[in-house]
Amino acid sequence: MKSEFRRFFLNLRREMGEASIKEKSKKIIARLLASDPYKNAETIFVYVSKNNEVDTYDFIKKALADGKKVYVPKIIDHQMIAAKISDLDELKAGAFDIPTTDSLEAITNPDLTICPGLSFDDDKNRLGYGGGFYDKFLSQNKTSKIGLMLKEFRSIKIPADPWDIKMDLIITEDKIF
């Protein structure tokens, strides 16, 4: 069931224009930057966008400019860690071609974690890519969890497994729920 959902949302994302995704991403990021979880966070773990995900590059730039400590995903031995980044110029392709840093300075329990997802539902369930990296990380770290999503990617109900971790907030270009 989840694999069918994934296929559907990956196709939908491919069909959306990059310009449209960039424009909607700006609105989503503006909502995120205005949110209390962002304002109150000193340490932020955030995915680095690729393949038409909600664009996080401007967010990372702004968070660094605001003096936040920013961490990005790094896969080591099939485990995801939150590795510190000081500048977007540090980014290079890592495992699964995910942009990451060479830094091994990692954090546990970041104040805020920004999660990627193919879709989220009204119960704040997340449909990820199927690797289990975020669910494992979130189950081992105490952190506020926010999912970013274009409103077209909302699901009514995502089938959840016992190990799936719900988000605390979902931010779209229209609202926060």
Short mmCIF file of C-alpha atoms in Angstrom, two decimals:
data_model
loop_
_atom_site.label_atom_id
_atom_site.label_comp_id
_atom_site.label_asym_id
_atom_site.label_seq_id
_atom_site.Cartn_x
_atom_site.Cartn_y
_atom_site.Cartn_z
CA MET A 1 0.00 0.00 0.00
CA LYS A 2 2.69 2.51 1.00
CA SER A 3 4.72 1.71 -2.12
CA GLU A 4 1.70 2.60 -4.29
CA PHE A 5 1.34 5.89 -2.39
CA ARG A 6 5.05 6.59 -2.91
CA ARG A 7 4.81 5.95 -6.65
CA PHE A 8 1.79 8.23 -6.93
CA PHE A 9 3.41 11.15 -5.06
CA LEU A 10 6.77 10.77 -6.82
CA ASN A 11 4.96 10.96 -10.18
CA LEU A 12 2.93 13.97 -9.02
CA ARG A 13 6.13 15.71 -7.91
CA ARG A 14 7.81 14.98 -11.25
CA GLU A 15 4.85 16.46 -13.12
CA MET A 16 4.84 19.70 -11.12
CA GLY A 17 6.84 22.53 -12.59
CA GLU A 18 10.05 23.47 -10.80
CA ALA A 19 9.05 27.16 -10.86
CA SER A 20 5.74 26.36 -9.13
CA ILE A 21 7.49 24.30 -6.45
CA LYS A 22 10.06 27.08 -5.85
CA GLU A 23 7.32 29.71 -5.52
CA LYS A 24 5.26 27.60 -3.08
CA SER A 25 8.44 26.67 -1.17
CA LYS A 26 9.09 30.38 -0.51
CA LYS A 27 5.65 30.69 1.15
CA ILE A 28 6.18 27.52 3.19
CA ILE A 29 9.62 28.67 4.36
CA ALA A 30 8.23 32.12 5.30
CA ARG A 31 5.64 30.36 7.52
CA LEU A 32 8.37 28.19 9.04
CA LEU A 33 10.61 31.19 9.78
CA ALA A 34 7.68 33.00 11.47
CA SER A 35 6.82 29.98 13.65
CA ASP A 36 7.58 29.71 17.37
CA PRO A 37 9.39 26.37 17.00
CA TYR A 38 11.87 28.10 14.65
CA LYS A 39 12.19 31.25 16.74
CA ASN A 40 12.80 29.23 19.92
CA ALA A 41 15.26 26.75 18.38
CA GLU A 42 19.00 27.10 18.82
CA THR A 43 19.82 23.82 17.04
CA ILE A 44 18.06 22.78 13.83
CA PHE A 45 18.34 19.52 11.90
CA VAL A 46 17.04 20.04 8.37
CA TYR A 47 16.99 18.01 5.16
CA VAL A 48 18.71 19.47 2.10
CA SER A 49 16.16 19.53 -0.70
CA LYS A 50 16.56 17.70 -4.00
CA ASN A 51 14.31 16.28 -6.71
CA ASN A 52 11.52 18.87 -6.39
CA GLU A 53 11.16 18.61 -2.61
CA VAL A 54 10.07 21.74 -0.73
CA ASP A 55 13.21 23.86 -1.21
CA THR A 56 15.22 24.27 2.01
CA TYR A 57 18.30 26.13 0.68
CA ASP A 58 16.98 29.62 1.55
CA PHE A 59 15.87 28.32 4.94
CA ILE A 60 19.35 26.95 5.71
CA LYS A 61 20.93 30.23 4.60
CA LYS A 62 18.57 32.27 6.81
CA ALA A 63 18.97 29.97 9.83
CA LEU A 64 22.78 30.27 9.59
CA ALA A 65 22.46 34.07 9.21
CA ASP A 66 20.21 34.11 12.30
CA GLY A 67 23.00 32.44 14.28
CA LYS A 68 21.27 29.06 14.58
CA LYS A 69 23.39 25.90 14.70
CA VAL A 70 22.34 23.96 11.59
CA TYR A 71 22.74 20.23 10.97
CA VAL A 72 22.01 18.19 7.85
CA PRO A 73 21.51 14.46 7.28
CA LYS A 74 24.59 12.28 6.85
CA ILE A 75 24.36 8.51 6.41
CA ILE A 76 27.15 6.48 8.03
CA ASP A 77 26.89 2.67 8.22
CA HIS A 78 23.15 2.72 7.45
CA GLN A 79 22.51 5.21 10.27
CA MET A 80 21.49 8.84 9.81
CA ILE A 81 23.24 11.42 11.94
CA ALA A 82 22.72 15.18 12.16
CA ALA A 83 26.05 16.64 10.94
CA LYS A 84 26.91 20.32 11.51
CA ILE A 85 27.10 22.69 8.56
CA SER A 86 28.45 26.24 8.61
CA ASP A 87 27.95 27.19 4.99
CA LEU A 88 25.98 25.92 1.97
CA ASP A 89 29.29 25.70 0.07
CA GLU A 90 30.15 22.65 2.21
CA LEU A 91 27.42 20.57 0.60
CA LYS A 92 28.32 17.66 -1.65
CA ALA A 93 26.60 14.45 -2.72
CA GLY A 94 26.55 11.76 -0.04
CA ALA A 95 24.79 8.41 0.36
CA PHE A 96 21.73 8.06 -1.93
CA ASP A 97 22.99 11.21 -3.66
CA ILE A 98 21.66 13.28 -0.73
CA PRO A 99 23.49 16.59 -0.29
CA THR A 100 25.51 16.49 2.93
CA THR A 101 28.71 17.74 4.56
CA ASP A 102 32.10 16.19 5.33
CA SER A 103 31.71 17.32 8.94
CA LEU A 104 31.49 14.58 11.55
CA GLU A 105 30.44 17.02 14.28
CA ALA A 106 27.02 15.63 15.13
CA ILE A 107 24.20 16.44 17.53
CA THR A 108 21.53 14.43 19.30
CA ASN A 109 18.22 15.90 20.46
CA PRO A 110 18.19 18.98 18.19
CA ASP A 111 15.64 21.59 19.25
CA LEU A 112 13.91 21.33 15.86
CA THR A 113 13.91 18.73 13.09
CA ILE A 114 12.58 19.59 9.61
CA CYS A 115 11.53 16.35 7.90
CA PRO A 116 11.07 15.64 4.22
CA GLY A 117 8.07 13.64 3.14
CA LEU A 118 6.22 12.61 0.01
CA SER A 119 2.93 13.26 1.80
CA PHE A 120 1.45 13.96 5.23
CA ASP A 121 -2.09 13.43 6.49
CA ASP A 122 -4.37 15.30 8.91
CA ASP A 123 -3.21 13.02 11.76
CA LYS A 124 0.37 14.25 11.04
CA ASN A 125 1.51 10.87 9.74
CA ARG A 126 4.40 11.08 7.29
CA LEU A 127 4.91 9.11 4.10
CA GLY A 128 8.68 8.95 3.69
CA TYR A 129 10.82 7.33 1.05
CA GLY A 130 10.82 3.90 2.70
CA GLY A 131 14.34 3.79 4.14
CA GLY A 132 13.28 4.27 7.75
CA PHE A 133 16.12 6.73 8.45
CA TYR A 134 13.93 9.53 9.82
CA ASP A 135 11.68 7.26 11.89
CA LYS A 136 14.76 5.69 13.49
CA PHE A 137 16.39 9.09 14.12
CA LEU A 138 13.17 10.56 15.55
CA SER A 139 12.59 7.55 17.81
CA GLN A 140 16.08 8.03 19.32
CA ASN A 141 16.03 11.85 19.67
CA LYS A 142 13.86 14.25 21.63
CA THR A 143 13.06 17.04 19.14
CA SER A 144 10.19 19.11 17.74
CA LYS A 145 9.21 17.61 14.39
CA ILE A 146 7.93 19.68 11.46
CA GLY A 147 7.00 18.36 8.03
CA LEU A 148 7.04 20.64 4.98
CA MET A 149 4.57 19.94 2.18
CA LEU A 150 2.88 21.50 -0.84
CA LYS A 151 -0.87 21.37 -0.16
CA GLU A 152 -1.43 19.17 -3.26
CA PHE A 153 0.48 16.38 -1.51
CA ARG A 154 -1.88 16.07 1.46
CA SER A 155 -3.32 12.62 2.07
CA ILE A 156 -6.58 11.86 3.82
CA LYS A 157 -5.08 8.85 5.63
CA ILE A 158 -1.59 7.40 5.38
CA PRO A 159 -1.31 3.79 6.54
CA ALA A 160 0.89 3.97 9.66
CA ASP A 161 3.09 1.21 11.06
CA PRO A 162 3.88 1.01 14.79
CA TRP A 163 7.40 2.38 14.20
CA ASP A 164 6.23 5.41 12.19
CA ILE A 165 6.75 8.71 14.01
CA LYS A 166 4.13 11.46 13.69
CA MET A 167 5.05 15.10 13.13
CA ASP A 168 4.20 17.83 15.65
CA LEU A 169 3.33 20.32 12.87
CA ILE A 170 2.87 20.28 9.12
CA ILE A 171 3.47 23.48 7.16
CA THR A 172 1.99 24.10 3.70
CA GLU A 173 1.90 27.28 1.65
CA ASP A 174 -1.61 27.96 3.06
CA LYS A 175 -1.50 26.91 6.71
CA ILE A 176 0.15 25.26 9.67
CA PHE A 177 -1.64 22.29 11.22
#
